[in-house]
Amino acid sequence: MKRHSLYIQVLAGIVLGVALGAFYPTLGADMKPLGDGFIKLIRMIIAPIIFLTVVVGIANIGDLSKLGRVGLKALLYFEALSTAALLIGLLAVKVVQPGAGINANAATLDTSSIQQYTGPGKAVHTVDFLLNIIPETIVDAFARGEILQVLLVAILFGIAIARLNEGKTIIRALDAVSHACFGVVALIMRAAPVGAFGAMAFTIGRYGLRTLLPLLKLLGCVYLTSALFVFVVLGLVARVHGFSLWKFLRYIQEEIFLVIGTSSSESALPRMLIKLEELGCSKPVVGLVIPSGYSFNLDGTAIYLTIAAIFVAQATNTPLSAADEAWLLLVLMLTSKGAAAVTGGGFITLAATLAAVGSVPVAGITLLLGVDRFMSEMRSVTNLIGNGVATIVVAKWEGEFDGSRAKRVLNGLSRQHPGNPVDQIR
């Protein structure tokens, strides 16, 4: 029972949050600080955990060619799956046509509520995104909590330590510190049910279940498409690589419920690093693939962006030719990579994409404000599962995956070792 206690508590928090938001909307909206506080606690520990995991992993390998090979394979996988997600999203929205019949006039839409997403300097271009990976200072990377910046610093430190004569001593010290950080995660996770309760109560209380009704078709399209992507595309990827997606989902069920409750895939990042290593993936592969996947492998976000963009076109009766749709997908392939680089990334990326395409009115994203929060849960869960599968696949490609251990863990036959970080977060 102890093993499953966290996800049961988080699920209870979600249910109570929905009930409070539905019956007492004002009080539910006031619960926002609980969810925000939990997310801030998680973000506080993400940077040091990524840094320590990557540094120790790379320093132990000491093979630069292997490091580059892992990175290249991960990026190729990310691009292939992200492109598949974009195409599936396009196909789904053209079949379902959730925006048909709305007949919104883009010229008369009130755009005051989207100014924070469409103002000057909000769009992040490819060159800016790449330059943003380099921090102003090493300390700045940790202060801002930018995942890719921390990853870059960690890679450089890992390589440097691997080349030192006294590197083993430093590695042992950093490994001990990483276990202390995992202990901090264990303490923070005790507040997960409260955080999920607060976030869900705010969402329902602030936006209300009634806001779902007019755009229920759009919401259903995003949820159904994301589910099909997970169970069909990722399921096929898992089958080809010799593991059960269903068993993997059961293994990370606590993280899935945590993401649903908080609407943030970041809330499960520290635990995913730990659990994928426990599953049998090597520390260097986990340390490189998971953090980079949070910027380059956003399958759920790719599906959402495609459906949302075409929905706006349908709702505003904007005709799109095959060439327009192809151009839209091409732009999304580039802009979606920066979706996690800025606050409000999904909306900002969508606004920047529509502005770049030119044929779809940017003002149309006003129509999405009421349900965007409800769609964020599904895209965050899809991103989480996609990055987990990606880590296993890349680990298998590199021969850095312990298949026998994974089989025992997924079948519930493996017991964690005393002192293992996974034990601490139960």
Short mmCIF file of C-alpha atoms in Angstrom, two decimals:
data_model
loop_
_atom_site.label_atom_id
_atom_site.label_comp_id
_atom_site.label_asym_id
_atom_site.label_seq_id
_atom_site.Cartn_x
_atom_site.Cartn_y
_atom_site.Cartn_z
CA MET A 1 0.00 0.00 0.00
CA LYS A 2 2.88 2.34 0.73
CA ARG A 3 4.10 2.05 -2.84
CA HIS A 4 0.79 3.36 -4.21
CA SER A 5 0.02 5.84 -1.44
CA LEU A 6 1.31 8.94 -3.26
CA TYR A 7 -0.79 8.63 -6.40
CA ILE A 8 -3.87 7.79 -4.30
CA GLN A 9 -3.29 10.92 -2.23
CA VAL A 10 -2.72 13.04 -5.35
CA LEU A 11 -5.86 11.61 -6.96
CA ALA A 12 -7.81 12.44 -3.80
CA GLY A 13 -6.42 15.99 -3.95
CA ILE A 14 -7.54 16.33 -7.57
CA VAL A 15 -11.07 15.10 -6.79
CA LEU A 16 -11.41 17.40 -3.78
CA GLY A 17 -10.05 20.32 -5.83
CA VAL A 18 -12.61 19.73 -8.60
CA ALA A 19 -15.41 19.53 -6.02
CA LEU A 20 -14.36 22.73 -4.24
CA GLY A 21 -13.93 24.65 -7.51
CA ALA A 22 -17.30 23.46 -8.82
CA PHE A 23 -19.39 24.17 -5.69
CA TYR A 24 -17.47 27.13 -4.24
CA PRO A 25 -15.79 28.84 -7.24
CA THR A 26 -14.53 31.89 -5.35
CA LEU A 27 -12.96 29.82 -2.58
CA GLY A 28 -11.54 27.42 -5.16
CA ALA A 29 -9.87 30.25 -7.07
CA ASP A 30 -8.31 31.41 -3.79
CA MET A 31 -6.48 28.07 -3.55
CA LYS A 32 -4.10 29.13 -6.35
CA PRO A 33 -1.14 29.81 -3.99
CA LEU A 34 -1.14 26.15 -2.91
CA GLY A 35 -0.55 24.93 -6.44
CA ASP A 36 1.88 27.74 -7.27
CA GLY A 37 3.86 27.12 -4.10
CA PHE A 38 4.29 23.41 -4.85
CA ILE A 39 5.45 24.10 -8.42
CA LYS A 40 7.96 26.65 -7.10
CA LEU A 41 9.31 24.10 -4.64
CA ILE A 42 9.81 21.59 -7.46
CA ARG A 43 11.45 24.16 -9.76
CA MET A 44 13.76 25.10 -6.89
CA ILE A 45 15.35 21.63 -6.89
CA ILE A 46 15.27 20.85 -10.64
CA ALA A 47 18.47 22.71 -11.57
CA PRO A 48 20.77 21.10 -8.96
CA ILE A 49 19.38 17.62 -9.65
CA ILE A 50 19.91 17.93 -13.42
CA PHE A 51 23.39 19.35 -12.87
CA LEU A 52 24.46 16.60 -10.47
CA THR A 53 22.91 13.77 -12.50
CA VAL A 54 24.55 14.85 -15.75
CA VAL A 55 27.94 15.71 -14.26
CA VAL A 56 28.27 12.40 -12.41
CA GLY A 57 27.03 10.43 -15.42
CA ILE A 58 29.37 12.04 -17.95
CA ALA A 59 32.36 12.06 -15.61
CA ASN A 60 31.94 8.33 -15.04
CA ILE A 61 31.87 7.64 -18.78
CA GLY A 62 34.67 9.98 -19.80
CA ASP A 63 34.01 9.19 -23.50
CA LEU A 64 33.27 12.34 -25.52
CA SER A 65 32.40 10.44 -28.71
CA LYS A 66 29.77 8.50 -26.80
CA LEU A 67 28.37 11.72 -25.37
CA GLY A 68 27.99 13.21 -28.86
CA ARG A 69 26.46 9.99 -30.16
CA VAL A 70 23.79 9.94 -27.43
CA GLY A 71 22.93 13.59 -28.08
CA LEU A 72 22.65 13.10 -31.85
CA LYS A 73 20.46 10.00 -31.53
CA ALA A 74 18.22 11.78 -29.04
CA LEU A 75 17.77 14.81 -31.34
CA LEU A 76 16.98 12.60 -34.35
CA TYR A 77 14.38 10.72 -32.32
CA PHE A 78 12.91 13.97 -30.98
CA GLU A 79 12.53 15.42 -34.49
CA ALA A 80 10.94 12.26 -35.91
CA LEU A 81 8.36 11.94 -33.12
CA SER A 82 7.60 15.68 -32.98
CA THR A 83 6.98 15.70 -36.74
CA ALA A 84 4.69 12.68 -36.39
CA ALA A 85 2.78 14.50 -33.62
CA LEU A 86 2.33 17.58 -35.83
CA LEU A 87 1.05 15.49 -38.76
CA ILE A 88 -1.35 13.51 -36.55
CA GLY A 89 -2.66 16.74 -35.03
CA LEU A 90 -3.24 18.17 -38.52
CA LEU A 91 -5.08 15.05 -39.69
CA ALA A 92 -7.28 14.96 -36.57
CA VAL A 93 -8.34 18.61 -36.69
CA LYS A 94 -9.17 18.37 -40.40
CA VAL A 95 -11.35 15.30 -39.79
CA VAL A 96 -13.12 16.53 -36.63
CA GLN A 97 -13.25 20.24 -37.65
CA PRO A 98 -13.92 21.55 -34.11
CA GLY A 99 -13.94 25.18 -35.28
CA ALA A 100 -16.51 24.76 -38.03
CA GLY A 101 -19.72 26.69 -37.43
CA ILE A 102 -18.35 29.13 -34.85
CA ASN A 103 -18.18 31.89 -37.49
CA ALA A 104 -16.12 34.27 -35.35
CA ASN A 105 -15.22 37.63 -36.85
CA ALA A 106 -11.52 38.21 -36.16
CA ALA A 107 -11.96 41.96 -36.58
CA THR A 108 -14.44 42.19 -33.71
CA LEU A 109 -12.72 39.87 -31.20
CA ASP A 110 -11.58 41.47 -27.94
CA THR A 111 -7.81 40.98 -27.99
CA SER A 112 -7.06 42.81 -24.73
CA SER A 113 -6.83 39.49 -22.85
CA ILE A 114 -4.08 38.15 -25.12
CA GLN A 115 -1.79 41.17 -25.18
CA GLN A 116 0.62 39.49 -22.75
CA TYR A 117 1.18 36.75 -25.33
CA THR A 118 1.30 38.84 -28.52
CA GLY A 119 3.24 41.93 -27.40
CA PRO A 120 6.55 42.98 -28.97
CA GLY A 121 9.49 40.75 -28.17
CA LYS A 122 7.34 37.83 -27.03
CA ALA A 123 8.22 35.56 -29.94
CA VAL A 124 11.38 33.51 -29.59
CA HIS A 125 13.14 32.97 -32.93
CA THR A 126 15.39 30.02 -33.67
CA VAL A 127 18.65 31.98 -33.37
CA ASP A 128 17.51 33.62 -30.12
CA PHE A 129 16.48 30.23 -28.77
CA LEU A 130 19.90 28.73 -29.53
CA LEU A 131 21.77 31.71 -28.05
CA ASN A 132 19.55 31.50 -24.97
CA ILE A 133 21.07 28.10 -24.23
CA ILE A 134 24.29 29.92 -23.29
CA PRO A 135 23.86 31.64 -19.90
CA GLU A 136 25.29 35.06 -19.09
CA THR A 137 27.17 33.45 -16.19
CA ILE A 138 27.24 29.98 -14.65
CA VAL A 139 25.37 31.29 -11.61
CA ASP A 140 22.76 32.90 -13.85
CA ALA A 141 21.83 29.50 -15.30
CA PHE A 142 20.90 28.24 -11.84
CA ALA A 143 19.31 31.51 -10.76
CA ARG A 144 16.96 31.56 -13.74
CA GLY A 145 16.34 27.81 -13.64
CA GLU A 146 16.72 27.43 -17.41
CA ILE A 147 16.91 23.67 -18.03
CA LEU A 148 18.98 23.82 -21.23
CA GLN A 149 21.41 26.32 -19.73
CA VAL A 150 21.94 24.10 -16.68
CA LEU A 151 22.36 21.11 -19.01
CA LEU A 152 25.07 22.92 -21.00
CA VAL A 153 26.96 23.88 -17.82
CA ALA A 154 26.64 20.31 -16.51
CA ILE A 155 28.02 18.81 -19.73
CA LEU A 156 31.03 21.12 -19.63
CA PHE A 157 31.71 20.35 -15.97
CA GLY A 158 31.27 16.61 -16.55
CA ILE A 159 33.81 16.64 -19.38
CA ALA A 160 36.25 18.73 -17.34
CA ILE A 161 36.02 16.47 -14.27
CA ALA A 162 36.47 13.34 -16.40
CA ARG A 163 39.85 14.73 -17.54
CA LEU A 164 41.13 15.46 -14.02
CA ASN A 165 43.41 13.05 -12.18
CA GLU A 166 41.46 13.54 -8.95
CA GLY A 167 38.12 13.23 -10.80
CA LYS A 168 37.00 10.12 -8.88
CA THR A 169 37.10 11.99 -5.56
CA ILE A 170 35.00 14.83 -6.95
CA ILE A 171 32.53 12.36 -8.47
CA ARG A 172 32.01 10.59 -5.14
CA ALA A 173 31.40 13.93 -3.43
CA LEU A 174 28.90 15.08 -6.08
CA ASP A 175 27.13 11.72 -5.96
CA ALA A 176 26.68 12.12 -2.19
CA VAL A 177 25.26 15.62 -2.71
CA SER A 178 22.85 14.26 -5.34
CA HIS A 179 21.45 11.80 -2.80
CA ALA A 180 20.88 14.73 -0.44
CA CYS A 181 18.96 16.49 -3.22
CA PHE A 182 16.83 13.40 -3.71
CA GLY A 183 16.08 13.59 0.00
CA VAL A 184 14.84 17.15 -0.55
CA VAL A 185 12.60 15.87 -3.35
CA ALA A 186 11.18 13.30 -0.92
CA LEU A 187 10.29 16.08 1.52
CA ILE A 188 8.71 18.25 -1.20
CA MET A 189 6.64 15.34 -2.53
CA ARG A 190 4.81 15.12 0.78
CA ALA A 191 3.09 18.34 -0.28
CA ALA A 192 2.10 16.96 -3.71
CA PRO A 193 -1.54 16.18 -2.76
CA VAL A 194 -1.96 19.71 -1.40
CA GLY A 195 -0.39 21.20 -4.53
CA ALA A 196 -2.65 19.15 -6.80
CA PHE A 197 -5.68 20.16 -4.74
CA GLY A 198 -4.83 23.85 -4.94
CA ALA A 199 -4.06 23.84 -8.66
CA MET A 200 -7.21 21.93 -9.60
CA ALA A 201 -9.47 23.97 -7.30
CA PHE A 202 -8.14 27.16 -8.89
CA THR A 203 -8.62 25.87 -12.45
CA ILE A 204 -12.23 24.82 -11.89
CA GLY A 205 -13.06 27.79 -9.67
CA ARG A 206 -11.51 30.37 -11.98
CA TYR A 207 -12.62 29.04 -15.36
CA GLY A 208 -15.60 26.88 -14.40
CA LEU A 209 -16.87 23.71 -15.99
CA ARG A 210 -19.39 25.80 -17.95
CA THR A 211 -16.59 27.29 -20.07
CA LEU A 212 -15.95 23.81 -21.47
CA LEU A 213 -19.35 23.41 -23.11
CA PRO A 214 -18.99 25.80 -26.10
CA LEU A 215 -15.55 24.40 -26.95
CA LEU A 216 -16.10 20.80 -25.89
CA LYS A 217 -15.45 19.59 -29.44
CA LEU A 218 -12.02 21.22 -29.46
CA LEU A 219 -11.19 19.82 -26.03
CA GLY A 220 -12.29 16.34 -27.12
CA CYS A 221 -10.21 16.59 -30.29
CA VAL A 222 -7.04 17.43 -28.33
CA TYR A 223 -7.62 14.72 -25.70
CA LEU A 224 -8.53 12.01 -28.22
CA THR A 225 -5.63 12.84 -30.54
CA SER A 226 -3.15 12.87 -27.66
CA ALA A 227 -4.47 9.53 -26.40
CA LEU A 228 -4.18 8.01 -29.88
CA PHE A 229 -0.63 9.30 -30.17
CA VAL A 230 0.33 7.78 -26.82
CA PHE A 231 -1.31 4.39 -27.29
CA VAL A 232 -0.78 3.95 -31.04
CA VAL A 233 2.43 5.78 -31.96
CA LEU A 234 4.31 5.48 -28.67
CA GLY A 235 2.79 2.02 -28.15
CA LEU A 236 4.23 0.93 -31.50
CA VAL A 237 7.61 2.46 -30.65
CA ALA A 238 7.61 0.59 -27.34
CA ARG A 239 6.62 -2.71 -28.98
CA VAL A 240 9.35 -2.39 -31.62
CA HIS A 241 11.90 -1.77 -28.85
CA GLY A 242 10.76 -4.72 -26.77
CA PHE A 243 8.89 -3.26 -23.80
CA SER A 244 5.26 -2.82 -22.81
CA LEU A 245 3.94 0.74 -22.90
CA TRP A 246 1.05 -0.23 -20.61
CA LYS A 247 3.41 -1.60 -17.95
CA PHE A 248 5.56 1.52 -18.28
CA LEU A 249 2.51 3.74 -17.76
CA ARG A 250 1.64 1.79 -14.63
CA TYR A 251 5.23 2.26 -13.43
CA ILE A 252 5.01 6.06 -13.79
CA GLN A 253 1.35 6.38 -12.72
CA GLU A 254 2.27 8.54 -9.74
CA GLU A 255 4.04 11.02 -12.02
CA ILE A 256 1.10 11.04 -14.45
CA PHE A 257 -1.39 11.91 -11.70
CA LEU A 258 1.01 14.55 -10.39
CA VAL A 259 1.16 16.20 -13.82
CA ILE A 260 -2.63 16.03 -14.21
CA GLY A 261 -3.09 17.70 -10.84
CA THR A 262 -0.56 20.49 -11.38
CA SER A 263 -0.89 20.94 -15.19
CA SER A 264 2.91 21.01 -15.34
CA SER A 265 5.23 18.28 -16.62
CA GLU A 266 8.05 19.98 -14.70
CA SER A 267 6.49 18.82 -11.43
CA ALA A 268 7.45 15.22 -12.27
CA LEU A 269 10.91 15.88 -13.74
CA PRO A 270 13.02 15.03 -10.66
CA ARG A 271 11.11 11.79 -10.10
CA MET A 272 11.37 10.78 -13.76
CA LEU A 273 15.16 11.14 -13.61
CA ILE A 274 15.24 8.79 -10.64
CA LYS A 275 12.68 6.24 -11.84
CA LEU A 276 14.11 5.85 -15.35
CA GLU A 277 17.53 5.14 -13.88
CA GLU A 278 15.93 2.66 -11.50
CA LEU A 279 14.21 1.06 -14.50
CA GLY A 280 17.55 0.22 -16.09
CA CYS A 281 18.56 3.25 -18.18
CA SER A 282 22.11 4.45 -17.56
CA LYS A 283 22.60 7.71 -15.64
CA PRO A 284 24.28 9.58 -18.56
CA VAL A 285 21.47 8.74 -20.99
CA VAL A 286 18.77 9.71 -18.46
CA GLY A 287 20.60 12.92 -17.59
CA LEU A 288 20.91 14.00 -21.23
CA VAL A 289 17.63 12.83 -22.77
CA ILE A 290 15.09 13.89 -20.13
CA PRO A 291 16.22 17.52 -19.67
CA SER A 292 16.76 18.13 -23.40
CA GLY A 293 13.43 16.46 -24.14
CA TYR A 294 11.67 19.13 -22.09
CA SER A 295 12.57 21.59 -24.86
CA PHE A 296 12.98 19.46 -27.98
CA ASN A 297 10.52 16.58 -27.53
CA LEU A 298 7.18 18.18 -26.69
CA ASP A 299 4.83 15.77 -28.46
CA GLY A 300 1.73 16.92 -26.57
CA THR A 301 2.53 20.57 -27.25
CA ALA A 302 3.06 19.83 -30.96
CA ILE A 303 -0.36 18.18 -31.19
CA TYR A 304 -1.99 21.07 -29.32
CA LEU A 305 -0.33 23.76 -31.44
CA THR A 306 -1.39 22.17 -34.74
CA ILE A 307 -4.99 21.62 -33.63
CA ALA A 308 -5.22 25.10 -32.08
CA ALA A 309 -3.85 26.84 -35.18
CA ILE A 310 -6.21 25.07 -37.60
CA PHE A 311 -9.09 25.53 -35.13
CA VAL A 312 -8.58 29.30 -35.24
CA ALA A 313 -8.61 29.17 -39.04
CA GLN A 314 -11.84 27.13 -39.05
CA ALA A 315 -13.52 29.31 -36.40
CA THR A 316 -12.72 32.53 -38.31
CA ASN A 317 -13.63 31.00 -41.70
CA THR A 318 -10.07 31.47 -42.94
CA PRO A 319 -9.43 29.20 -45.96
CA LEU A 320 -6.10 27.36 -45.96
CA SER A 321 -4.63 25.72 -49.03
CA ALA A 322 -2.42 22.63 -48.88
CA ALA A 323 0.57 24.96 -49.30
CA ASP A 324 -0.61 27.10 -46.36
CA GLU A 325 -0.93 24.00 -44.17
CA ALA A 326 2.51 22.76 -45.20
CA TRP A 327 4.01 26.18 -44.39
CA LEU A 328 2.21 26.18 -41.02
CA LEU A 329 3.70 22.78 -40.12
CA LEU A 330 7.16 23.90 -41.20
CA VAL A 331 6.96 26.99 -38.99
CA LEU A 332 5.65 24.90 -36.08
CA MET A 333 8.61 22.51 -36.42
CA LEU A 334 10.84 25.47 -35.58
CA THR A 335 8.74 27.54 -33.17
CA SER A 336 7.55 24.59 -31.07
CA LYS A 337 11.15 23.93 -29.99
CA GLY A 338 11.10 27.20 -28.06
CA ALA A 339 7.74 26.60 -26.36
CA ALA A 340 9.38 25.81 -23.01
CA ALA A 341 11.86 28.67 -23.15
CA VAL A 342 9.49 31.45 -22.07
CA THR A 343 6.66 31.99 -19.60
CA GLY A 344 3.27 31.22 -21.19
CA GLY A 345 5.20 29.33 -23.85
CA GLY A 346 2.28 27.53 -25.50
CA PHE A 347 0.23 30.66 -26.17
CA ILE A 348 3.25 32.76 -27.09
CA THR A 349 4.46 30.10 -29.53
CA LEU A 350 0.99 29.84 -31.09
CA ALA A 351 0.76 33.63 -31.46
CA ALA A 352 4.27 33.80 -32.97
CA THR A 353 3.45 30.97 -35.37
CA LEU A 354 0.23 32.55 -36.62
CA ALA A 355 2.01 35.87 -37.03
CA ALA A 356 4.78 34.20 -39.07
CA VAL A 357 2.33 32.28 -41.27
CA GLY A 358 0.29 35.42 -41.87
CA SER A 359 -2.80 33.74 -43.30
CA VAL A 360 -4.49 32.97 -39.94
CA PRO A 361 -5.58 35.93 -37.72
CA VAL A 362 -3.63 36.06 -34.46
CA ALA A 363 -6.67 37.60 -32.74
CA GLY A 364 -8.38 34.22 -33.08
CA ILE A 365 -6.42 32.74 -30.19
CA THR A 366 -8.77 34.75 -27.94
CA LEU A 367 -11.24 31.91 -28.54
CA LEU A 368 -8.90 29.47 -26.79
CA LEU A 369 -8.51 31.32 -23.50
CA GLY A 370 -11.45 29.62 -21.78
CA VAL A 371 -10.27 26.05 -22.36
CA ASP A 372 -6.50 26.37 -22.69
CA ARG A 373 -5.98 25.56 -19.02
CA PHE A 374 -8.00 22.34 -19.40
CA MET A 375 -5.97 21.29 -22.45
CA SER A 376 -2.69 21.86 -20.63
CA GLU A 377 -3.14 18.73 -18.51
CA MET A 378 -3.30 16.44 -21.54
CA ARG A 379 -0.41 18.02 -23.40
CA SER A 380 1.73 17.93 -20.25
CA VAL A 381 0.97 14.24 -19.67
CA THR A 382 1.73 13.45 -23.33
CA ASN A 383 5.03 15.32 -23.07
CA LEU A 384 5.92 13.39 -19.92
CA ILE A 385 5.17 9.96 -21.42
CA GLY A 386 6.92 10.87 -24.67
CA ASN A 387 10.12 11.82 -22.89
CA GLY A 388 10.03 8.66 -20.78
CA VAL A 389 9.70 6.45 -23.86
CA ALA A 390 12.42 8.46 -25.64
CA THR A 391 14.86 7.82 -22.79
CA ILE A 392 14.30 4.07 -22.90
CA VAL A 393 14.64 3.98 -26.70
CA VAL A 394 17.89 5.97 -26.77
CA ALA A 395 19.28 3.86 -23.90
CA LYS A 396 18.48 0.72 -25.91
CA TRP A 397 20.11 2.15 -29.04
CA GLU A 398 23.25 2.83 -27.01
CA GLY A 399 23.29 -0.56 -25.28
CA GLU A 400 22.88 1.33 -21.99
CA PHE A 401 19.68 -0.40 -20.90
CA ASP A 402 19.41 -3.26 -18.44
CA GLY A 403 16.57 -5.27 -19.97
CA SER A 404 16.42 -7.93 -17.28
CA ARG A 405 16.21 -5.29 -14.56
CA ALA A 406 13.50 -3.44 -16.48
CA LYS A 407 11.48 -6.63 -16.81
CA ARG A 408 11.66 -7.23 -13.06
CA VAL A 409 10.74 -3.62 -12.23
CA LEU A 410 7.83 -3.43 -14.70
CA ASN A 411 6.49 -6.74 -13.43
CA GLY A 412 6.74 -5.53 -9.83
CA LEU A 413 9.31 -8.19 -8.92
CA SER A 414 12.26 -5.90 -8.15
CA ARG A 415 12.87 -4.49 -4.69
CA GLN A 416 14.76 -1.22 -4.41
CA HIS A 417 18.11 -1.26 -2.68
CA PRO A 418 18.35 0.30 0.82
CA GLY A 419 19.29 3.94 0.53
CA ASN A 420 18.20 4.10 -3.12
CA PRO A 421 16.66 7.49 -3.99
CA VAL A 422 13.55 5.70 -5.25
CA ASP A 423 12.93 4.46 -1.74
CA GLN A 424 13.15 8.01 -0.44
CA ILE A 425 10.43 9.33 -2.72
CA ARG A 426 7.85 6.61 -2.01
#
